[in-house]
């Protein structure tokens, strides 16, 4: 039997196989790769007398009697009396009347569980008939993730059926020298040990091998993508140093050192006939737009067009305005494309700013030399694959991705794989770091009232954002909640200042009108759901309140916070949790005391794991069963191995397909 459908296993019919699909199990190998998430050592059998003292454990006992009883609440209880040489004990099970069919008087069973403190009975113990070879109890018992219709116990029995077929189903293709060098056991053995561990040393050895496979799989993906990149061609766009320097002089500000470095790195990459794939990672407000703008300008000087793609219409318009102004007296045709309309052709090099509408039905200009994607993580999965399709041709444009999501070093290569990275760590120097305060929910009113007072005192020169976090799945509910809160606050605590509400369910026209009014300072406080999270540039906004802050990862909160303090005035951020606990307070306290996006992201990464920080779906962080995605050392090790394998062997697909994952 090789890797076949699970239905080839006895007792797995269409019904069970449907259930198993919920666990991503389709084949016999998938089932073997469904490994335990914990173990329980039931190998120490104790006497009934000891059980009564210890209150929990495993006993080996003979059944003296067993029967079902109806309670007054019309529930079925199964009652049994069992005995060993030390004594006797009552067992009760609830709602499992079938047990009287499996457990018969006179038979000997292992029972494992806890004593009930109320009745002093052995309550709902796991059971297994004494046999030559124990499957479930009387040894180290594995526990599996379950799903409706599928129990751990059932999984154990089906995996046991596969036990002697493991060498046929699982094939280790890792080269022998790699196993030896890294002191790894063969994969067949690892899979057997992980399910049928005799001791904890077995488990450790098995996990070491499986973790290695998981990470090696990621490493192979990274290294293969890097190789592939080198097989593609891109236009070599030379660096027009003089014109760039002249252009910089016309800017209303001096570029920061990090911006300069990033520009150098980008122009260097583009001056090469292989495609650039670069991530520009810098905090909100660190000035990424101008970096992309200069890259686009440089491309235009050699006659190449640039396409800038952003996740929202609001942002597209904002970028369009900025760039249009920036290049007003340059030989560049700047266009906004937020619908599926065709791009108007032009004799000049073009700069097309648009949303994902650009990805569909729209022909990008023939001479496109650079594609920039801003806030890439905000694009949906499908759109992202469309974006990467742009890279699938042999001849491709250079590619720049920009994100403000702070990503610690431990994760960059996993998420961005074959990309090179430019960092903007320092913001323009006239910015004062935003002061953040954690506000006790009881002090909400005081907080709002003092904000209103401050705005009035400054003669409505300062402006505030009030953020109601919005989680995608519950957009409707949240929009409603935001509306209600808005109504309440604007009529009471904020009654003397001008307020407005902005949420995702509004039409583009409405949204734009409101943003325009906010920008023109006709509004003092803008209440918003997380539509403002991305990109909106309102330099005068100096105050932000974040409601229900605990619902978001710190990296995301940091993005909200980045909306303020973009001018030279001191900015203030008030973080108000809706629910609190010590843990929540600790996280938000850390956030309020730390201003670096990289630091707060690292904090969440260490304390809550990558899924919590970034969302698995959003970033495409792989979910690992054994290894930690943040295990940077193992990643480095396996990347060396991946390079070695790619250099030495030709059956790479075969090797990769057979890895544990
Ligand atoms: P982000 O990195 O979040 O995309 P932006 O590019 O929108 O940031 O820049 C934020 C603001 O900072 C803009 O108003 C921009 O004009 C301004 N800015 C960019 N670079 C500098 C600089 N070196 N000095 C001062 N202001 C700058
Ligand atoms: Mg931006």
CSV table of N, CA, C and O in Angstrom, one decimal, residues 94-165:
chain,number,residue,atom,x,y,z
A,94,UNK,N,-21.4,9.0,31.8
A,94,UNK,CA,-22.7,9.7,31.5
A,94,UNK,C,-23.0,9.6,30.0
A,94,UNK,O,-22.1,9.8,29.2
A,95,UNK,N,-24.2,9.3,29.7
A,95,UNK,CA,-24.7,9.3,28.3
A,95,UNK,C,-23.8,8.4,27.4
A,95,UNK,O,-23.5,8.8,26.3
A,96,UNK,N,-23.4,7.3,27.8
A,96,UNK,CA,-22.7,6.4,27.0
A,96,UNK,C,-23.2,5.0,27.1
A,96,UNK,O,-22.5,4.0,27.4
A,97,UNK,N,-24.5,4.8,26.9
A,97,UNK,CA,-25.2,3.6,27.2
A,97,UNK,C,-24.6,2.4,26.4
A,97,UNK,O,-24.7,1.3,26.9
A,98,UNK,N,-23.9,2.7,25.3
A,98,UNK,CA,-23.3,1.6,24.5
A,98,UNK,C,-22.2,0.9,25.2
A,98,UNK,O,-21.8,-0.1,24.9
A,99,UNK,N,-21.7,1.5,26.3
A,99,UNK,CA,-20.6,0.9,27.0
A,99,UNK,C,-20.9,-0.5,27.5
A,99,UNK,O,-20.0,-1.3,27.6
A,100,UNK,N,-22.2,-0.7,27.9
A,100,UNK,CA,-22.5,-2.1,28.4
A,100,UNK,C,-22.3,-3.1,27.3
A,100,UNK,O,-22.2,-4.3,27.7
A,101,UNK,N,-22.2,-2.7,26.1
A,101,UNK,CA,-21.9,-3.7,25.0
A,101,UNK,C,-20.4,-4.0,24.9
A,101,UNK,O,-20.0,-5.0,24.5
A,102,UNK,N,-19.6,-2.9,25.3
A,102,UNK,CA,-18.1,-3.1,25.1
A,102,UNK,C,-17.4,-3.6,26.4
A,102,UNK,O,-16.4,-4.3,26.3
A,103,UNK,N,-18.0,-3.3,27.5
A,103,UNK,CA,-17.4,-3.7,28.8
A,103,UNK,C,-18.3,-4.7,29.5
A,103,UNK,O,-19.4,-4.4,29.8
A,104,UNK,N,-17.7,-5.9,29.6
A,104,UNK,CA,-18.6,-7.0,30.2
A,104,UNK,C,-18.1,-7.5,31.5
A,104,UNK,O,-16.9,-7.4,31.8
A,105,UNK,N,-19.0,-7.9,32.3
A,105,UNK,CA,-18.6,-8.5,33.6
A,105,UNK,C,-17.6,-9.6,33.4
A,105,UNK,O,-17.7,-10.4,32.5
A,106,UNK,N,-16.6,-9.6,34.3
A,106,UNK,CA,-15.6,-10.7,34.3
A,106,UNK,C,-14.4,-10.3,33.4
A,106,UNK,O,-13.3,-11.0,33.5
A,107,UNK,N,-14.5,-9.3,32.6
A,107,UNK,CA,-13.3,-8.9,31.8
A,107,UNK,C,-12.4,-8.0,32.5
A,107,UNK,O,-12.8,-7.3,33.4
A,108,UNK,N,-11.1,-7.9,32.0
A,108,UNK,CA,-10.2,-7.0,32.7
A,108,UNK,C,-9.8,-5.9,31.7
A,108,UNK,O,-9.5,-6.1,30.6
A,109,UNK,N,-9.9,-4.7,32.3
A,109,UNK,CA,-9.7,-3.5,31.5
A,109,UNK,C,-8.6,-2.6,32.2
A,109,UNK,O,-8.4,-2.6,33.4
A,110,UNK,N,-8.1,-1.7,31.4
A,110,UNK,CA,-7.3,-0.5,31.9
A,110,UNK,C,-8.3,0.6,31.9
A,110,UNK,O,-9.1,0.8,31.0
A,111,UNK,N,-8.3,1.3,33.0
A,111,UNK,CA,-9.2,2.5,33.1
A,111,UNK,C,-8.3,3.7,33.5
A,111,UNK,O,-7.5,3.6,34.4
A,112,UNK,N,-8.5,4.8,32.8
A,112,UNK,CA,-7.6,5.9,33.1
A,112,UNK,C,-8.4,7.2,33.2
A,112,UNK,O,-9.2,7.5,32.3
A,113,UNK,N,-8.2,8.0,34.3
A,113,UNK,CA,-9.0,9.2,34.4
A,113,UNK,C,-8.9,9.8,35.8
A,113,UNK,O,-7.9,9.5,36.5
A,114,UNK,N,-9.9,10.5,36.2
A,114,UNK,CA,-9.9,11.2,37.4
A,114,UNK,C,-11.1,10.8,38.3
A,114,UNK,O,-12.1,10.4,37.8
A,115,UNK,N,-11.0,11.0,39.6
A,115,UNK,CA,-12.1,10.7,40.5
A,115,UNK,C,-12.9,12.0,40.6
A,115,UNK,O,-12.4,13.1,40.6
A,116,UNK,N,-14.2,11.8,40.7
A,116,UNK,CA,-15.1,12.9,40.9
A,116,UNK,C,-15.0,13.4,42.3
A,116,UNK,O,-15.1,12.6,43.2
A,117,UNK,N,-14.9,14.7,42.5
A,117,UNK,CA,-14.8,15.2,43.9
A,117,UNK,C,-16.2,15.1,44.6
A,117,UNK,O,-16.3,15.0,45.8
A,118,UNK,N,-17.2,15.2,43.8
A,118,UNK,CA,-18.6,15.2,44.3
A,118,UNK,C,-19.0,13.9,44.8
A,118,UNK,O,-19.4,13.7,45.9
A,119,UNK,N,-18.9,12.9,43.9
A,119,UNK,CA,-19.5,11.6,44.2
A,119,UNK,C,-18.5,10.6,44.7
A,119,UNK,O,-18.9,9.5,45.2
A,120,UNK,N,-17.2,10.9,44.6
A,120,UNK,CA,-16.2,10.0,45.0
A,120,UNK,C,-16.1,8.7,44.1
A,120,UNK,O,-15.6,7.7,44.5
A,121,UNK,N,-16.7,8.8,42.9
A,121,UNK,CA,-16.6,7.8,41.9
A,121,UNK,C,-15.5,8.0,41.0
A,121,UNK,O,-15.1,9.2,40.8
A,122,UNK,N,-15.1,7.0,40.3
A,122,UNK,CA,-14.1,7.2,39.2
A,122,UNK,C,-15.0,7.6,38.0
A,122,UNK,O,-15.9,6.9,37.6
A,123,UNK,N,-14.8,8.8,37.5
A,123,UNK,CA,-15.8,9.4,36.6
A,123,UNK,C,-15.3,9.5,35.2
A,123,UNK,O,-14.3,10.1,34.9
A,124,UNK,N,-16.1,9.0,34.3
A,124,UNK,CA,-15.8,9.0,32.9
A,124,UNK,C,-14.4,8.6,32.5
A,124,UNK,O,-13.8,9.2,31.6
A,125,UNK,N,-13.9,7.5,33.1
A,125,UNK,CA,-12.5,7.2,32.7
A,125,UNK,C,-12.4,6.7,31.2
A,125,UNK,O,-13.4,6.1,30.7
A,126,UNK,N,-11.3,6.9,30.6
A,126,UNK,CA,-11.0,6.2,29.3
A,126,UNK,C,-10.8,4.7,29.7
A,126,UNK,O,-10.4,4.4,30.8
A,127,UNK,N,-11.0,3.8,28.7
A,127,UNK,CA,-10.9,2.4,29.0
A,127,UNK,C,-10.3,1.7,27.8
A,127,UNK,O,-10.5,2.1,26.7
A,128,UNK,N,-9.7,0.6,28.1
A,128,UNK,CA,-9.2,-0.3,27.0
A,128,UNK,C,-9.1,-1.7,27.6
A,128,UNK,O,-8.5,-1.9,28.7
A,129,UNK,N,-9.6,-2.6,26.8
A,129,UNK,CA,-9.5,-4.0,27.2
A,129,UNK,C,-8.1,-4.5,27.3
A,129,UNK,O,-7.3,-4.1,26.4
A,130,UNK,N,-7.7,-5.3,28.2
A,130,UNK,CA,-6.4,-5.7,28.4
A,130,UNK,C,-6.0,-6.7,27.2
A,130,UNK,O,-6.7,-7.7,27.0
A,131,UNK,N,-5.0,-6.4,26.5
A,131,UNK,CA,-4.6,-7.2,25.3
A,131,UNK,C,-3.1,-7.4,25.4
A,131,UNK,O,-2.4,-6.8,26.2
A,132,UNK,N,-2.7,-8.2,24.5
A,132,UNK,CA,-1.2,-8.4,24.3
A,132,UNK,C,-0.6,-7.0,24.1
A,132,UNK,O,0.4,-6.6,24.7
A,133,UNK,N,-1.1,-6.4,23.0
A,133,UNK,CA,-0.5,-5.1,22.6
A,133,UNK,C,-1.5,-4.0,22.9
A,133,UNK,O,-2.6,-4.0,22.3
A,134,UNK,N,-1.2,-3.1,23.8
A,134,UNK,CA,-2.1,-2.0,24.1
A,134,UNK,C,-2.1,-0.9,23.0
A,134,UNK,O,-1.0,-0.5,22.6
A,135,UNK,N,-3.2,-0.5,22.5
A,135,UNK,CA,-3.2,0.6,21.6
A,135,UNK,C,-3.3,2.0,22.3
A,135,UNK,O,-2.7,2.9,21.9
A,136,UNK,N,-4.2,2.0,23.3
A,136,UNK,CA,-4.5,3.3,23.8
A,136,UNK,C,-3.9,3.6,25.2
A,136,UNK,O,-3.4,4.7,25.5
A,137,UNK,N,-4.1,2.7,26.1
A,137,UNK,CA,-3.7,2.9,27.5
A,137,UNK,C,-2.6,2.0,27.9
A,137,UNK,O,-2.2,1.1,27.2
A,138,UNK,N,-2.0,2.3,29.0
A,138,UNK,CA,-0.9,1.5,29.5
A,138,UNK,C,0.4,1.8,28.9
A,138,UNK,O,1.3,1.0,28.8
A,139,UNK,N,0.6,3.0,28.3
A,139,UNK,CA,1.8,3.4,27.8
A,139,UNK,C,1.8,4.9,27.5
A,139,UNK,O,0.9,5.6,28.0
A,140,UNK,N,2.7,5.4,26.7
A,140,UNK,CA,2.6,6.8,26.3
A,140,UNK,C,1.5,7.0,25.3
A,140,UNK,O,1.6,6.5,24.2
A,141,UNK,N,0.5,7.6,25.6
A,141,UNK,CA,-0.7,7.7,24.7
A,141,UNK,C,-0.7,9.1,24.0
A,141,UNK,O,-0.6,10.1,24.6
A,142,UNK,N,-0.7,9.0,22.6
A,142,UNK,CA,-0.8,10.2,21.9
A,142,UNK,C,-2.2,10.8,21.8
A,142,UNK,O,-3.1,10.1,21.8
A,143,UNK,N,-2.2,12.1,21.8
A,143,UNK,CA,-3.5,12.8,21.6
A,143,UNK,C,-3.5,13.7,20.3
A,143,UNK,O,-2.5,14.3,20.0
A,144,UNK,N,-4.5,13.6,19.5
A,144,UNK,CA,-4.6,14.2,18.2
A,144,UNK,C,-5.6,15.3,18.2
A,144,UNK,O,-6.6,15.3,18.9
A,145,UNK,N,-5.4,16.3,17.3
A,145,UNK,CA,-6.4,17.3,17.1
A,145,UNK,C,-7.6,16.5,16.5
A,145,UNK,O,-7.5,15.7,15.6
A,146,UNK,N,-8.8,16.9,17.0
A,146,UNK,CA,-10.0,16.2,16.6
A,146,UNK,C,-10.9,17.1,15.7
A,146,UNK,O,-10.6,18.3,15.6
A,147,UNK,N,-11.9,16.5,15.2
A,147,UNK,CA,-12.9,17.3,14.5
A,147,UNK,C,-14.2,16.6,14.7
A,147,UNK,O,-14.3,15.5,15.2
A,148,UNK,N,-15.3,17.3,14.3
A,148,UNK,CA,-16.6,16.6,14.5
A,148,UNK,C,-16.6,15.2,13.8
A,148,UNK,O,-16.2,15.0,12.7
A,149,UNK,N,-17.0,14.2,14.6
A,149,UNK,CA,-17.1,12.9,14.1
A,149,UNK,C,-15.8,12.1,14.2
A,149,UNK,O,-15.8,10.9,13.9
A,150,UNK,N,-14.7,12.7,14.6
A,150,UNK,CA,-13.4,12.1,14.6
A,150,UNK,C,-12.8,12.3,16.0
A,150,UNK,O,-12.5,13.5,16.4
A,151,UNK,N,-12.6,11.2,16.8
A,151,UNK,CA,-12.0,11.4,18.1
A,151,UNK,C,-10.5,10.9,18.0
A,151,UNK,O,-10.1,10.2,17.1
A,152,UNK,N,-9.8,11.4,19.0
A,152,UNK,CA,-8.4,11.0,19.1
A,152,UNK,C,-8.3,9.4,19.2
A,152,UNK,O,-7.4,8.8,18.6
A,153,UNK,N,-9.2,8.9,19.9
A,153,UNK,CA,-9.2,7.4,20.1
A,153,UNK,C,-9.3,6.7,18.8
A,153,UNK,O,-8.6,5.7,18.5
A,154,UNK,N,-10.3,7.2,18.0
A,154,UNK,CA,-10.5,6.6,16.7
A,154,UNK,C,-9.3,6.8,15.8
A,154,UNK,O,-8.9,5.8,15.1
A,155,UNK,N,-8.7,8.0,15.9
A,155,UNK,CA,-7.5,8.2,15.0
A,155,UNK,C,-6.4,7.3,15.4
A,155,UNK,O,-5.7,6.7,14.6
A,156,UNK,N,-6.3,7.0,16.8
A,156,UNK,CA,-5.2,6.1,17.2
A,156,UNK,C,-5.4,4.7,16.6
A,156,UNK,O,-4.5,4.1,16.1
A,157,UNK,N,-6.7,4.3,16.6
A,157,UNK,CA,-6.9,2.9,16.1
A,157,UNK,C,-6.6,2.8,14.6
A,157,UNK,O,-6.1,1.9,14.1
A,158,UNK,N,-7.0,3.9,13.8
A,158,UNK,CA,-6.7,3.8,12.4
A,158,UNK,C,-5.2,4.0,12.0
A,158,UNK,O,-4.7,3.4,11.1
A,159,UNK,N,-4.6,4.8,12.8
A,159,UNK,CA,-3.1,4.9,12.6
A,159,UNK,C,-2.4,3.6,13.0
A,159,UNK,O,-1.4,3.2,12.3
A,160,UNK,N,-2.9,3.0,14.0
A,160,UNK,CA,-2.3,1.7,14.4
A,160,UNK,C,-2.4,0.7,13.3
A,160,UNK,O,-1.5,-0.1,13.0
A,161,UNK,N,-3.6,0.8,12.6
A,161,UNK,CA,-3.8,-0.2,11.4
A,161,UNK,C,-2.7,0.1,10.4
A,161,UNK,O,-2.3,-0.8,9.7
A,162,UNK,N,-2.3,1.3,10.3
A,162,UNK,CA,-1.3,1.7,9.2
A,162,UNK,C,0.2,1.4,9.7
A,162,UNK,O,1.1,1.5,8.8
A,163,UNK,N,0.3,1.0,10.9
A,163,UNK,CA,1.7,1.0,11.5
A,163,UNK,C,2.7,0.2,10.6
A,163,UNK,O,3.7,0.8,10.3
A,164,UNK,N,2.4,-1.0,10.3
A,164,UNK,CA,3.4,-1.8,9.6
A,164,UNK,C,3.5,-1.4,8.1
A,164,UNK,O,4.3,-1.9,7.4
A,165,UNK,N,2.7,-0.5,7.7
A,165,UNK,CA,2.7,0.0,6.3
A,165,UNK,C,3.5,1.3,6.1
A,165,UNK,O,3.7,1.8,5.0
